């Protein structure tokens, strides 16, 4: 029994987890709890090792601590610690190693341009630079969305794609569910450096992962203390290795992602100090491990994101870069639903609703939400008209 047989068995388990999860739990809507905890699904939850932590499970396949780290750090793609994440998430290693990593030529934004072009061809009109500041409700439905510049848009159905806890807290009238959501577990956040560099460092590959020294302690510091670990891990992305258009010839664009804790009002968090320490860590390790000693002088511009940026610019609750966490109690039917419980014409799509975070998964979320709307639209139209009539009648009688 060698590490290689361990690897093959581990990937085989990841493949099983991937197929069962996608077919039975991720790729479908759950309309009630009995569909989720059905007699057919319960044994599958055990097969998926949903109540075993990923790090303890990986020990069955690998003995060496470095291998255990190499086959669990991918949980960070979902903003999770392998010490908390269900062992189900070995499906990530399977997808990465067996299905492969994909990169859209032109960068991630090329995907957005392609999608908006399709939507526009089908008659969708986009209104840009118009943040919604309020959703107005009457009875059991949302009647309009009001933007920062006081434009009011009425509609039969609303789909909220901004972070779900933010919609409950900041866009809807005060509600108890917003407080419940605030108490849930959130994913980690990130400090980002986007660097334009007037030199090319060929030793940097397209994807580079640097793991910090004390693996367990670094996750504790991110997920329990909500800070930057003493010895941070980080990821360096050099897209020009695959896509020449990502940088001028002989120059480079690098982005560095350093996982950190999300914002936490109970702790003092000095983001400026953390940004400086993160930057110095990156320089030191690139020098030590890749022989890059002059990067500092060749950075021509830098953009920095911190958890504050994620919160203030993108409205991510607590600045948690990947939305609500994905532990056992916050996935499937137990995750906030893709339709509001009270306002029946308000749907959600995106990372903090079902099924969860990551680009393929949020696109799936959009598909599931669409399926749900199509299934419910007729009933909704009848009920909404009745509810609206009743709400207006009640309003009239109170004002009289
Ligand atoms: C640093 C980083 C790296 C990542 N890398 C990967 C990766 O390699 N692969 C992968 O699959 N996933 C990756 N992810 C995860 C992925 O980006 C997210 O899961 C995904 O973008 C979430 O999609 P969403 O639609 O829920 O939210 P978003 O993509 O955030 O879209 C929500 C939109 O709503 C807008 N909005 C917010 N509030 C309002 C308002 N009031 N009015 C109007 N608009 C509003 C926001 O500006 C935003 O454009 C990464 C995430 C981060 C942070």
XYZ file of C-alpha atoms and ligand atoms in Angstrom:
453
model
C 0.000 0.000 0.000
C 1.682 3.209 -1.165
C 0.769 6.880 -1.358
C -0.015 6.263 -5.028
C -2.647 3.619 -4.293
C -3.932 6.024 -1.625
C -4.168 8.687 -4.310
C -6.089 6.415 -6.709
C -8.543 5.390 -3.993
C -8.969 8.971 -2.846
C -9.749 10.188 -6.370
C -12.147 7.259 -6.846
C -13.982 8.369 -3.703
C -13.961 11.993 -4.939
C -15.484 10.810 -8.218
C -18.252 8.976 -6.359
C -18.917 12.053 -4.200
C -19.043 14.270 -7.271
C -21.505 12.100 -9.178
C -23.872 11.455 -6.270
C -23.789 15.089 -5.101
C -24.475 16.517 -8.516
C -27.268 14.136 -9.377
C -29.038 13.901 -6.023
C -28.274 17.078 -4.068
C -26.672 19.904 -6.041
C -28.349 19.787 -9.438
C -31.961 19.959 -8.238
C -34.384 22.047 -6.198
C -35.820 20.848 -2.898
C -39.338 22.133 -2.321
C -39.701 20.662 1.164
C -37.611 18.942 3.823
C -39.074 15.510 3.046
C -37.636 15.650 -0.455
C -34.198 16.338 1.035
C -34.183 13.883 3.941
C -36.089 11.301 1.902
C -35.666 7.558 2.564
C -33.720 7.360 -0.716
C -31.397 10.256 0.190
C -30.573 9.404 3.814
C -28.210 6.494 3.012
C -26.549 8.706 0.389
C -25.649 11.290 3.044
C -23.625 8.533 4.741
C -22.047 7.467 1.469
C -21.044 11.089 0.917
C -19.471 11.200 4.397
C -21.428 14.395 5.043
C -20.809 14.191 8.797
C -17.089 13.293 8.612
C -14.572 16.140 8.323
C -12.450 16.249 5.211
C -9.121 16.390 7.033
C -9.851 13.348 9.198
C -11.007 11.405 6.140
C -7.926 12.203 4.051
C -5.830 10.484 6.751
C -7.279 7.176 5.526
C -5.519 7.672 2.194
C -2.293 9.536 3.044
C 0.070 9.433 6.025
C 2.430 12.286 5.115
C 1.236 15.654 6.448
C 2.344 17.358 3.221
C 0.170 15.039 1.133
C -2.763 15.544 3.474
C -2.356 19.294 2.965
C -1.926 18.936 -0.807
C -5.211 17.022 -1.025
C -7.330 19.204 1.248
C -6.321 22.845 0.694
C -8.750 22.937 -2.279
C -11.529 23.423 0.293
C -10.396 27.038 0.241
C -11.914 27.327 -3.254
C -15.213 27.244 -1.381
C -13.874 29.410 1.439
C -13.917 26.454 3.871
C -11.443 24.905 6.302
C -10.720 21.192 5.676
C -10.964 20.758 9.457
C -14.666 21.769 9.287
C -15.685 20.897 5.714
C -17.513 17.610 5.132
C -15.406 14.871 3.497
C -17.897 15.124 0.616
C -15.718 17.919 -0.737
C -13.036 15.515 -1.956
C -15.184 15.981 -5.073
C -13.166 19.177 -5.650
C -9.892 17.264 -5.946
C -11.588 14.861 -8.321
C -12.875 17.653 -10.581
C -9.527 19.457 -10.535
C -7.353 16.408 -11.215
C -9.619 14.237 -13.338
C -11.836 16.731 -15.188
C -9.166 19.455 -15.391
C -8.917 23.202 -14.812
C -10.483 25.521 -17.381
C -9.558 29.083 -18.249
C -11.711 31.356 -20.436
C -9.507 33.090 -23.026
C -9.901 36.821 -22.462
C -10.286 36.279 -18.698
C -13.354 35.749 -16.518
C -14.985 38.861 -17.919
C -15.145 37.218 -21.362
C -17.740 34.841 -19.900
C -19.834 37.758 -18.671
C -19.674 39.439 -22.077
C -20.748 36.207 -23.773
C -23.706 35.781 -21.407
C -24.900 39.380 -21.701
C -24.664 39.135 -25.508
C -26.926 36.059 -25.497
C -29.364 37.731 -23.092
C -29.509 40.925 -25.167
C -30.152 38.904 -28.304
C -33.131 37.408 -26.476
C -34.475 40.865 -25.608
C -33.055 41.467 -22.111
C -32.245 45.103 -21.312
C -29.479 45.763 -18.763
C -29.472 48.923 -16.652
C -25.898 49.522 -15.483
C -24.557 51.609 -12.587
C -27.926 51.529 -10.893
C -27.545 49.910 -7.444
C -30.847 48.878 -5.868
C -31.333 50.585 -2.517
C -34.733 49.201 -1.475
C -37.269 46.504 -2.328
C -40.809 47.735 -1.699
C -43.332 45.178 -0.472
C -47.091 44.962 -0.216
C -48.635 41.999 1.596
C -46.954 38.794 0.459
C -45.121 40.211 -2.520
C -42.413 42.565 -3.625
C -43.923 45.227 -5.853
C -40.938 47.291 -6.914
C -37.203 47.847 -6.690
C -35.913 51.360 -6.132
C -32.415 52.321 -7.249
C -29.983 54.805 -5.680
C -31.083 57.448 -8.181
C -34.720 56.907 -7.088
C -35.850 55.112 -10.233
C -38.618 52.650 -9.368
C -38.973 49.408 -11.333
C -42.181 47.390 -10.970
C -42.301 43.711 -11.922
C -44.265 40.504 -11.385
C -41.201 38.533 -10.337
C -37.917 39.694 -8.775
C -34.660 37.737 -8.714
C -32.033 38.940 -6.240
C -28.488 38.042 -7.282
C -26.713 40.234 -4.712
C -25.569 38.333 -1.604
C -28.688 36.833 0.019
C -27.987 37.932 3.643
C -27.394 41.481 2.367
C -30.758 41.475 0.542
C -32.552 40.408 3.727
C -30.711 42.951 5.862
C -30.328 45.989 3.631
C -32.937 45.857 0.876
C -36.040 44.374 2.528
C -38.025 45.932 5.394
C -36.690 44.982 8.873
C -37.193 41.238 9.411
C -36.183 38.585 11.940
C -34.658 36.344 9.287
C -31.928 38.939 8.649
C -30.747 38.458 12.261
C -30.850 34.664 11.889
C -28.745 34.889 8.747
C -26.250 37.096 10.560
C -25.663 34.289 13.081
C -24.908 31.659 10.440
C -21.410 30.514 9.505
C -19.672 32.436 6.738
C -16.812 31.549 4.414
C -13.409 33.200 4.708
C -12.385 36.417 3.015
C -9.324 37.352 0.975
C -6.699 40.042 0.625
C -5.992 40.490 -3.086
C -3.079 42.103 -4.885
C -3.553 42.849 -8.576
C -0.133 43.758 -9.968
C 0.893 45.158 -13.343
C 4.568 44.199 -13.720
C 6.975 45.535 -16.379
C 9.027 42.342 -16.348
C 8.181 38.736 -17.047
C 8.985 36.003 -14.500
C 8.762 32.772 -16.451
C 9.322 30.679 -13.314
C 5.806 31.664 -12.173
C 3.339 29.171 -13.677
C -0.286 29.984 -14.532
C -1.475 28.604 -11.167
C 0.852 28.578 -8.116
C -0.077 27.600 -4.584
C 2.146 28.326 -1.585
C 1.062 26.605 1.614
C 1.842 28.246 4.961
C 3.929 26.466 7.607
C 1.567 25.366 10.376
C -1.377 24.047 8.346
C -3.858 23.540 11.195
C -2.976 26.795 12.964
C -3.416 28.764 9.750
C -7.018 27.541 9.394
C -7.731 28.243 13.072
C -6.489 31.784 12.618
C -8.633 32.323 9.521
C -11.851 30.651 10.657
C -11.848 31.077 14.439
C -9.763 34.186 15.125
C -10.756 35.847 11.807
C -7.338 37.221 11.004
C -4.326 36.745 8.714
C -2.421 33.588 9.754
C 1.087 33.920 11.197
C 2.343 31.984 8.174
C -0.184 32.725 5.442
C -0.822 30.448 2.472
C -1.474 32.157 -0.846
C -2.200 31.628 -4.536
C -0.494 33.425 -7.449
C -2.224 33.665 -10.812
C -0.283 34.514 -13.992
C -2.894 34.351 -16.775
C -0.465 35.506 -19.487
C 1.077 32.001 -19.378
C -2.067 30.761 -21.157
C -3.536 33.920 -22.666
C -1.006 36.275 -24.284
C -3.612 39.064 -24.285
C -3.446 39.225 -20.471
C -0.248 41.369 -20.522
C 1.835 43.441 -22.969
C 4.732 41.502 -24.488
C 7.630 41.024 -22.062
C 5.470 42.230 -19.162
C 3.110 40.493 -16.791
C -0.110 40.683 -14.823
C -0.095 38.791 -11.548
C -2.814 38.441 -9.002
C -2.229 37.132 -5.526
C -5.009 35.777 -3.316
C -4.262 35.553 0.402
C -7.039 33.927 2.485
C -7.961 35.806 5.693
C -10.805 35.767 8.178
C -14.032 37.597 7.355
C -14.957 40.854 9.091
C -15.814 40.388 12.741
C -17.140 43.220 14.888
C -16.088 41.399 18.060
C -12.399 41.504 17.063
C -10.115 44.416 16.321
C -8.918 43.873 12.751
C -6.132 46.100 11.425
C -6.487 45.501 7.689
C -3.697 47.926 6.703
C -1.209 46.037 8.872
C -2.457 42.706 7.512
C -2.145 43.910 3.913
C 1.462 44.975 4.532
C 2.351 41.696 6.220
C 0.659 39.689 3.446
C 2.565 41.613 0.755
C 5.908 41.092 2.531
C 5.171 37.361 2.933
C 4.514 37.050 -0.798
C 7.719 38.906 -1.724
C 9.791 36.808 0.711
C 8.478 33.452 -0.500
C 8.720 34.329 -4.187
C 12.334 35.307 -3.550
C 13.181 32.229 -1.493
C 11.364 29.648 -3.581
C 11.449 31.112 -7.090
C 14.530 33.340 -6.990
C 12.469 36.478 -7.699
C 14.315 39.258 -5.878
C 13.340 42.397 -7.802
C 9.533 42.152 -8.056
C 9.045 45.156 -5.775
C 10.839 47.463 -8.243
C 8.940 46.135 -11.239
C 5.385 46.555 -9.979
C 4.019 49.475 -12.003
C 0.601 49.523 -10.427
C -1.223 47.741 -7.684
C -4.881 47.320 -6.758
C -5.604 45.904 -3.306
C -8.851 44.325 -2.124
C -9.533 43.597 1.534
C -12.651 42.214 3.248
C -13.807 45.840 3.463
C -13.742 46.034 -0.345
C -15.815 42.851 -0.642
C -18.343 44.287 1.775
C -18.526 47.888 0.594
C -18.059 47.483 -3.138
C -19.768 44.128 -3.700
C -22.187 44.018 -0.727
C -20.928 40.660 0.523
C -22.127 40.193 4.111
C -19.171 40.357 6.565
C -16.880 40.714 3.535
C -17.005 36.891 3.264
C -15.689 36.425 -0.276
C -17.562 33.172 -0.973
C -20.850 33.926 0.812
C -22.479 31.686 3.420
C -20.483 28.654 4.516
C -21.210 25.126 3.260
C -21.221 22.946 6.337
C -23.789 20.162 6.735
C -26.356 22.546 8.275
C -26.066 25.113 5.505
C -26.397 23.058 2.326
C -29.275 21.537 0.364
C -32.691 22.227 1.854
C -30.969 23.607 4.977
C -29.354 26.440 2.965
C -31.436 29.618 2.562
C -33.992 28.778 -0.097
C -33.964 30.289 -3.570
C -37.406 31.787 -2.912
C -38.317 34.088 -0.047
C -40.584 32.374 2.492
C -42.952 35.347 2.832
C -42.610 37.296 -0.418
C -43.495 34.572 -2.863
C -42.454 36.484 -5.979
C -38.917 37.178 -4.689
C -36.372 34.608 -5.857
C -32.626 34.395 -5.271
C -29.673 33.184 -7.313
C -26.000 33.120 -6.367
C -23.457 31.953 -3.833
C -25.459 32.234 -0.587
C -28.512 30.327 -1.765
C -28.821 26.738 -3.025
C -26.549 25.078 -4.198
C -23.636 27.402 -3.232
C -20.488 29.213 -4.260
C -18.170 29.014 -7.299
C -18.889 30.013 -10.877
C -20.222 26.667 -12.170
C -22.394 26.366 -9.073
C -23.860 29.880 -9.240
C -24.709 29.295 -12.908
C -26.448 26.117 -11.794
C -28.183 28.189 -9.120
C -29.508 30.488 -11.862
C -30.791 27.445 -13.760
C -32.504 25.969 -10.682
C -34.094 29.315 -9.832
C -35.368 29.616 -13.403
C -36.824 26.101 -13.205
C -38.545 27.004 -9.961
C -39.990 30.214 -11.383
C -41.332 28.368 -14.422
C -42.871 25.710 -12.191
C -44.477 28.250 -9.860
C -45.260 31.111 -12.235
C -48.889 30.272 -12.958
C -49.843 29.659 -9.351
C -47.870 32.734 -8.382
C -49.696 34.996 -10.830
C -53.102 33.988 -9.438
C -52.042 34.135 -5.774
C -50.151 37.401 -6.222
C -53.108 39.129 -7.810
C -55.343 37.968 -4.934
C -52.768 38.916 -2.284
C -52.196 42.321 -3.811
C -55.923 42.985 -3.975
C -56.289 41.988 -0.314
C -53.272 44.087 0.779
C -54.581 47.142 -1.064
C -58.078 46.660 0.374
C -56.588 46.427 3.871
C -54.478 49.536 3.276
C -57.567 51.425 2.081
C -59.563 50.390 5.137
C -56.728 51.395 7.539
C -56.308 54.794 5.910
C -60.082 55.404 6.062
C -11.007 36.270 -5.088
C -11.970 35.246 -5.585
C -11.551 34.256 -6.457
C -12.456 33.310 -6.931
N -12.029 32.362 -7.814
C -12.917 31.484 -8.324
C -12.519 30.517 -9.296
O -11.349 30.458 -9.696
N -13.449 29.661 -9.777
C -14.743 29.705 -9.360
O -15.554 28.918 -9.826
N -15.165 30.607 -8.434
C -14.281 31.495 -7.914
N -14.688 32.410 -6.978
C -16.073 32.369 -6.492
C -17.018 33.057 -7.441
O -16.449 34.264 -7.900
C -18.331 33.371 -6.707
O -18.842 32.205 -6.101
C -19.382 33.901 -7.672
O -18.927 35.036 -8.378
C -20.635 34.292 -6.904
O -21.611 34.657 -7.832
P -22.874 35.511 -7.400
O -23.700 35.664 -8.616
O -23.471 34.940 -6.177
O -22.288 36.908 -6.920
P -21.455 38.009 -7.693
O -20.611 37.403 -8.762
O -20.807 38.809 -6.603
O -22.586 38.878 -8.405
C -23.479 39.660 -7.654
C -23.595 40.999 -8.345
O -24.588 41.773 -7.675
C -24.139 43.113 -7.649
N -24.840 43.840 -6.572
C -24.636 43.775 -5.240
N -25.473 44.588 -4.585
C -26.244 45.194 -5.521
C -27.293 46.165 -5.465
N -27.740 46.668 -4.313
N -27.843 46.588 -6.630
C -27.421 46.084 -7.821
N -26.423 45.163 -7.936
C -25.851 44.725 -6.792
C -22.647 42.997 -7.389
O -21.968 44.182 -7.759
C -22.299 41.820 -8.291
O -21.992 42.250 -9.591
C -13.798 33.357 -6.499
C -14.226 34.366 -5.613
C -13.325 35.291 -5.169
C -13.805 36.380 -4.245
